[in-house]
XYZ file of C-alpha atoms in Angstrom:
337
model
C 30.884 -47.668 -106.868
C 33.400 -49.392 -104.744
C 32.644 -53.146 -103.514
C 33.723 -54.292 -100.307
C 37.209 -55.261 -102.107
C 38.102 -52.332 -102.891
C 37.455 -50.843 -99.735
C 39.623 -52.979 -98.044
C 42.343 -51.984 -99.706
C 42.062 -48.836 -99.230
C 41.673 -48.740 -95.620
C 45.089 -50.833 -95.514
C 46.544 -48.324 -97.835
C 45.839 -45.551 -95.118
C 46.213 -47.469 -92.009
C 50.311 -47.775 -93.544
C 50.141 -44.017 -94.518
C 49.391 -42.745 -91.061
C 51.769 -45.948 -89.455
C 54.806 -44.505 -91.672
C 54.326 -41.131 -91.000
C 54.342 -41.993 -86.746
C 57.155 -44.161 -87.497
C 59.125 -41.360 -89.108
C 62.159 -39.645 -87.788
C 60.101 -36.256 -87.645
C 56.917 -37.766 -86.516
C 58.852 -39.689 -83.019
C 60.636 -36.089 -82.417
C 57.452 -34.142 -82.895
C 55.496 -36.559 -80.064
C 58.791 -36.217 -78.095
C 58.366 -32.703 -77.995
C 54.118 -33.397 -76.919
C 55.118 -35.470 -73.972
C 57.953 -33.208 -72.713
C 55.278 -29.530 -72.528
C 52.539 -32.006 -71.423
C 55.126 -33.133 -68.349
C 55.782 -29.297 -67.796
C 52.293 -28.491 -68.155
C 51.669 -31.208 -65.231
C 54.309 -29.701 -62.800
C 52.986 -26.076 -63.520
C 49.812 -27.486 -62.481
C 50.647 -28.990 -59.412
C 52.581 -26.179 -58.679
C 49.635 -23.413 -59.316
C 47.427 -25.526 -57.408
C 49.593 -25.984 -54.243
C 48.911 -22.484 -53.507
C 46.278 -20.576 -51.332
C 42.847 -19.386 -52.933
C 39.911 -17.948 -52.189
C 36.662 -18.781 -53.418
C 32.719 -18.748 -52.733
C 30.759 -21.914 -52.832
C 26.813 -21.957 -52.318
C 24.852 -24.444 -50.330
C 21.536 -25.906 -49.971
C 19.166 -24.306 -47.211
C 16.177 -26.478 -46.131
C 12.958 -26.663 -43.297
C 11.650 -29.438 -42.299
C 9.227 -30.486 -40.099
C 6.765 -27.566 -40.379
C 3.151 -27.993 -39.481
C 0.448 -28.325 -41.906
C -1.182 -25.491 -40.740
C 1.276 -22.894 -41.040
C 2.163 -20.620 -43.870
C 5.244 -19.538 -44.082
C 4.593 -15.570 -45.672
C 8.443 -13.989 -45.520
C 10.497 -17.905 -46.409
C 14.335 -18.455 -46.231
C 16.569 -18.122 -48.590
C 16.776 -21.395 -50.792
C 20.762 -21.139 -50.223
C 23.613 -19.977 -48.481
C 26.754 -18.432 -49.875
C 30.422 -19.448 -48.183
C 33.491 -17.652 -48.422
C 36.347 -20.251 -47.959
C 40.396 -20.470 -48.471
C 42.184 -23.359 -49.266
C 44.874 -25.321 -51.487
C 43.817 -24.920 -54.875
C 43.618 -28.989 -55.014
C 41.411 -29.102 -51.993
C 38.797 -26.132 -53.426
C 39.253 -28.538 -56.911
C 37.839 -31.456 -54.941
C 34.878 -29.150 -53.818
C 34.057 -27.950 -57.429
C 34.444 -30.880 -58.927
C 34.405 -33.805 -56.686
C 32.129 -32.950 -53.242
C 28.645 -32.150 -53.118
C 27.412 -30.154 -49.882
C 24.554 -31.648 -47.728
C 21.531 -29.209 -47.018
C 22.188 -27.149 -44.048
C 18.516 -28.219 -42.207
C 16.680 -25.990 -40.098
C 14.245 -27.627 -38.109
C 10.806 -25.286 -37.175
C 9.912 -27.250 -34.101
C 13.388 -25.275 -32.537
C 12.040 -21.580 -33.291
C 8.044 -22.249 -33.044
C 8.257 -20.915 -29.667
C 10.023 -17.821 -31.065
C 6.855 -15.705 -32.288
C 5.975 -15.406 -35.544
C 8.762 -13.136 -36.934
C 11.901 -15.253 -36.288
C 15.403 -14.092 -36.793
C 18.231 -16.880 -36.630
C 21.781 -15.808 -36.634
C 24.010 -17.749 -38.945
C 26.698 -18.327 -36.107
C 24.102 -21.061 -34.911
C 24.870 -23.480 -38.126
C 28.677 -22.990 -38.239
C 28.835 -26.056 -37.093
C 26.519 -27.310 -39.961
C 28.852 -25.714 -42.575
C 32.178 -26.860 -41.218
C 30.984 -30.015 -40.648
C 31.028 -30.940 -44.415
C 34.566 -28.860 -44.811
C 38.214 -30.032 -45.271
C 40.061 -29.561 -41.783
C 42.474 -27.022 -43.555
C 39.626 -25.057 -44.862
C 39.325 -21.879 -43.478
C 35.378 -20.337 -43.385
C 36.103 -16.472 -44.419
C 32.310 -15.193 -44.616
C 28.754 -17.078 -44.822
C 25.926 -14.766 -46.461
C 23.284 -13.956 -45.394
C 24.325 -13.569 -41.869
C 21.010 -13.529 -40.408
C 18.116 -15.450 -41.638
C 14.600 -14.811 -41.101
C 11.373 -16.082 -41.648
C 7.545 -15.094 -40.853
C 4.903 -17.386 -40.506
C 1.163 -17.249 -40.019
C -1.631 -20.055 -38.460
C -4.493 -19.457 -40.459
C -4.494 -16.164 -39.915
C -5.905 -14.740 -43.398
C -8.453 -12.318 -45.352
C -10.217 -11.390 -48.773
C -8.456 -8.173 -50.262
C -9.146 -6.586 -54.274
C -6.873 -6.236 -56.231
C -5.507 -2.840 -57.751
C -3.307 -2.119 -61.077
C -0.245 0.581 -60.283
C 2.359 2.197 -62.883
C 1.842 4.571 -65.800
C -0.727 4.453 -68.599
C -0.072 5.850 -72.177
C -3.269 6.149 -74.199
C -3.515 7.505 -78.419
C -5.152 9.857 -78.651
C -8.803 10.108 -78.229
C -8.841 6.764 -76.250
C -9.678 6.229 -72.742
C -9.272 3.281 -70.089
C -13.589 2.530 -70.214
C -13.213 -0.578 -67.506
C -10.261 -2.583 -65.527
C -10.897 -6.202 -65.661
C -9.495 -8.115 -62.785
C -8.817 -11.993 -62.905
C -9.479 -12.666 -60.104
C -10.776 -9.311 -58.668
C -9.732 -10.069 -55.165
C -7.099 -12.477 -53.261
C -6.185 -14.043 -50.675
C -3.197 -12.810 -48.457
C -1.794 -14.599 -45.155
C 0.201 -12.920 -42.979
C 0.702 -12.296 -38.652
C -2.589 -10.119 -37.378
C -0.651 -7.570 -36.878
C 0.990 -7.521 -40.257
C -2.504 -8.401 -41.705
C -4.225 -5.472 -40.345
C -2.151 -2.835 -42.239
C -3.206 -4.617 -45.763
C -6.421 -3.536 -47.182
C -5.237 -4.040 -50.937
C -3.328 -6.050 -53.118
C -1.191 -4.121 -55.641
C 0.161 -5.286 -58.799
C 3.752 -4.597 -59.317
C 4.269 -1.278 -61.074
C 4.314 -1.738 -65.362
C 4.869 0.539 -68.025
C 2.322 0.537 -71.053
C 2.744 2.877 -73.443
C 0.841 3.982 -76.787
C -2.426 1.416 -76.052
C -5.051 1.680 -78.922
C -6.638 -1.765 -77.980
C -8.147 -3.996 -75.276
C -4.909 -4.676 -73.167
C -4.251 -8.063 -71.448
C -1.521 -8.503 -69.223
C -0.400 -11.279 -66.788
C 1.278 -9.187 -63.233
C 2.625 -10.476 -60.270
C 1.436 -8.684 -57.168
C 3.875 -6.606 -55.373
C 5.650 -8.450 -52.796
C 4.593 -7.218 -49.111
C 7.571 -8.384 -46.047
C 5.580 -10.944 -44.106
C 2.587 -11.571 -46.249
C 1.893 -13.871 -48.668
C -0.585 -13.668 -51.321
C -2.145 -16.257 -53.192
C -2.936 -16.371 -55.968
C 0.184 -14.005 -56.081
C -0.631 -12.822 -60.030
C -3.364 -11.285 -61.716
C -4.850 -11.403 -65.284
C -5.457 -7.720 -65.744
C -7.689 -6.249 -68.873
C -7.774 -2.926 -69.806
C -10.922 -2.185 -71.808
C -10.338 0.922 -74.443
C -12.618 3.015 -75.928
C -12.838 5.557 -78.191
C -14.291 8.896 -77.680
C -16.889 11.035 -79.411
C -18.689 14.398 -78.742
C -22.338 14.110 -78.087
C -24.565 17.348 -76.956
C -28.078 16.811 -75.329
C -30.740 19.563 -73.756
C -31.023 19.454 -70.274
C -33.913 20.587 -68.365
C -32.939 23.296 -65.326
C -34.888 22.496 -62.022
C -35.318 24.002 -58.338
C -34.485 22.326 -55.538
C -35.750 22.632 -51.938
C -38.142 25.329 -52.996
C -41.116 25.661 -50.725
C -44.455 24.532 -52.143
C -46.251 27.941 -52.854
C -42.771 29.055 -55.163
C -42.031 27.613 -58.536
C -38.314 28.357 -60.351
C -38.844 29.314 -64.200
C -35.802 29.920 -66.247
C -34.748 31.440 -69.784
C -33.772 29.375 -71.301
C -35.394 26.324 -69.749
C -32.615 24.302 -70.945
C -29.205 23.928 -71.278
C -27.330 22.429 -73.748
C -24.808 19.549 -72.362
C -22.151 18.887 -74.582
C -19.756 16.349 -73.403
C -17.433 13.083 -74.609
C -18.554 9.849 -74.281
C -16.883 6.524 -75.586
C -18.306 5.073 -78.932
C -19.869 1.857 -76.774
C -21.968 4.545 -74.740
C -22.969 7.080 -77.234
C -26.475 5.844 -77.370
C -27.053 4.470 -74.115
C -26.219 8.241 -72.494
C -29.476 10.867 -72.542
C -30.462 13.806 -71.089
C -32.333 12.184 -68.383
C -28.949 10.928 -66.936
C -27.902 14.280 -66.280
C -29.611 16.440 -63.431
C -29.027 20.549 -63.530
C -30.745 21.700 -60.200
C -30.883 25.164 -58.896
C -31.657 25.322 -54.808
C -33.988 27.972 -53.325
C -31.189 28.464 -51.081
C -28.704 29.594 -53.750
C -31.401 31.833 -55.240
C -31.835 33.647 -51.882
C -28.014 34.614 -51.810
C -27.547 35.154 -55.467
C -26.880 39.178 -55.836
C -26.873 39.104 -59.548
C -29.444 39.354 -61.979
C -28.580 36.005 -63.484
C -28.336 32.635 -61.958
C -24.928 30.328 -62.808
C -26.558 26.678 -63.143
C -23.890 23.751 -62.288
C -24.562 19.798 -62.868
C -25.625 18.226 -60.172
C -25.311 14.685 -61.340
C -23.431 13.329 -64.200
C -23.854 9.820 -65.682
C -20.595 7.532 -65.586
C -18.010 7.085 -68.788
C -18.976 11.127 -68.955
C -16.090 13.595 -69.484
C -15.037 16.714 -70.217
C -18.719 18.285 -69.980
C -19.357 21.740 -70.593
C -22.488 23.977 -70.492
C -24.234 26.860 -72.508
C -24.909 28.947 -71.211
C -23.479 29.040 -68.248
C -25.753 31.354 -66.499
C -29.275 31.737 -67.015
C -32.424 34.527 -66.211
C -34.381 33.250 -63.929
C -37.885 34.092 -61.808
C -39.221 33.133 -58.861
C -42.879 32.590 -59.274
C -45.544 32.482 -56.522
C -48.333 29.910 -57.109
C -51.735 30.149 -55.165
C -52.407 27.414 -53.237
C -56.114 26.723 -52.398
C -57.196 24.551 -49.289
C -59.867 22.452 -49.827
C-alpha cells in the first residue's frame, strides 16, 4: 500500500512529466497549430453568422381574466408559431439568450362577441413584434386565426357509448359493457348542445379477447363541447357459449272464448346458445311460441309454421323443430249459467 509519502512523490513525478512534455519543442508547435484553426474557426463563425436566416420560433399564448362561470369547450391553442429572418447572431440571441413574453388575450374584449369567437392574428402583430429585434423581419405567424367557444352553464347528462371493432375467439361473446361512469357531463353553446345526445369513446381496436377486458378511453373530441369527465373506464364482460335445448309449449293467441288451438306436437323443441353464466338461469318459461287466431284464419296450408314470439336476453342463434306443426281448431261449449 502506498503512504502518503509515497504519493507525493509520485504526483510530483507526473506533474514534471506532463510540464516537460508542454514545454517541448513539439508540444509549443502542436498548441501553436490549436490556437491558429481555433482563430479560423472564430472568423468562419462570425462570418456564417453575419448572414441572413430563416427560422421558426414558438411563443406562449395565454387568457386571462375569464369569468368563473364560463367554460371554455373549443380553447386556444397553448402557443403560437413565428416565421422570422434575421442575422444569424440576432436569431442566436433568440435561441439562446431571449425568452418571449406570453402573447395575452384578454376575454373581457371578445365577451360581447357570441359564444363562437374567431380572432384574426393580424390583431396581436403588435404583441409579437413588440418583443422582436428592429431588423427582424415577421415572415408568417400560425395559426392565423384563433378561435375559441365558450358556454355559461349551459350543460346536460349524456351515456356514454364504446365505438371501433371487436375481435372475439371463438365461441365467446361480449355478455355486458360496463361503463365507469355510465354517463357524463358535456358543456357546450345550446345550440351546439342540442345536437349531442351521446358521448362516444374514441374508436379502439381489440382483437382476439378471451377474457374480461378493461380499458381506460378518452371520449371523442366534439368542436365546441367539452366533456367532463372526458375518459371512461370501459369493461367488457366475456362469456363463453354453450348449446342448451328446452320444450316449449305452443299457444293461441287472440282466439275467441268458445275456440281452443290444439297442436301435434304440443311442443317444440328450442335449441339455442346461451353463455356458461346463464345456462341454468334460462328455461322454457322464458320463451313464448304463440300462434294468433288471426294467422290461423289466413293460413291455406294444412300445417301451421310456429315462430317465437318472445325470447329471453343473452339468447342466440335459436332454432326450432319442427318448424311447422298440425294443428286443430277446437270448439268448446260454453254453458250460461
Amino acid at each position: 500500500m502506498f503512504d502518503k509519502r509515497n504519493i507525493r512523490i509520485y504526483y510530483l513525478r507526473t506533474l514534471e512529466k506532463i510540464r516537460s512534455f508542454l514545454l517541448s519543442r513539439n508540444s509549443r508547435e502542436f498548441l501553436i497549430f490549436l490556437s491558429f484553426v481555433f482563430v479560423s474557426f472564430c472568423f468562419w463563425l462570425l462570418q456564417i453568422l453575419n448572414d441572413d436566416y430563416e427560422t421558426e420560433f414558438s411563443i406562449p399564448l395565454r387568457m386571462k381574466n375569464v369569468p368563473n362561470n364560463v367554460v371554455l369547450t373549443s380553447e386556444l391553442p397553448s402557443e403560437l408559431k413565428i416565421g422570422v429572418k434575421d442575422r444569424g447572431t440576432v436569431l442566436t440571441n433568440y435561441m439562446l439568450g431571449q425568452t418571449f413574453y406570453p402573447v395575452t388575450i384578454d376575454f373581457k374584449d371578445y365577451e360581447s362577441k357570441g359564444t363562437q369567437v374567431r380572432i384574426p392574428v393580424s390583431t396581436l402583430l403588435k404583441k409579437i413584434t413588440g418583443q422582436l429585434n428592429q431588423s427582424t423581419r415577421l415572415l408568417t405567424v400560425r395559426p392565423d386565426t384563433l378561435e375559441f367557444i365558450y358556454t355559461k352553464g349551459e350543460a346536460k347528462k349524456v351515456p356514454v357509448k364504446l365505438q371501433g371493432k371487436i375481435d372475439l375467439d371463438r365461441q365467446y361473446y361480449i355478455s355486458d359493457v360496463i361503463y365507469s361512469p355510465d354517463s357524463v357531463m358535456v358543456y357546450a353553446p345550446q345550440e351546439i348542445l342540442d345536437t349531442i345526445t351521446t358521448a362516444y369513446t374514441e374508436s379502439v381496436v381489440l382483437e382476439n379477447l378471451s377474457d374480461t377486458t378493461h380499458r381506460r378511453i378518452s371520449l371523442a373530441k366534439v368542436k365546441g363541447a367539452r366533456f367532463i369527465p372526458d375518459f371512461n373506464d370501459v369493461t367488457l364482460m366475456l362469456d363463453v357459449y354453450a348449446e342448451k335445448s328446452v320444450e316449449v309449449p305452443v299457444r293461441g293467441v287472440n282466439f275467441p272464448p268458445d275456440k281452443v288451438l290444439r297442436t301435434f306436437p304440443s311442443k317444440v323443441q328450442v335449441t339455442f346458445q346461451v353463455g356458461l353464466s346463464h345456462f341454468k338461469a334460462i328455461t322454457a318459461e322464458d320463451f313464448f311460441i304463440g300462434v294468433t287466431y288471426e294467422e290461423l284464419l289466413n293460413n291455406k296450408g294444412e300445417k301451421c309454421p310456429v315462430k317465437l314470439k318472445s325470447v329471453p336476453r343473452y339468447v342466440n342463434h335459436v332454432r326450432l323443430n319442427p318448424q311447422e306443426v298440425d294443428y286443430l281448431i277446437e270448439q268448446q261449449i260454453i254453458f250460461n249459467d
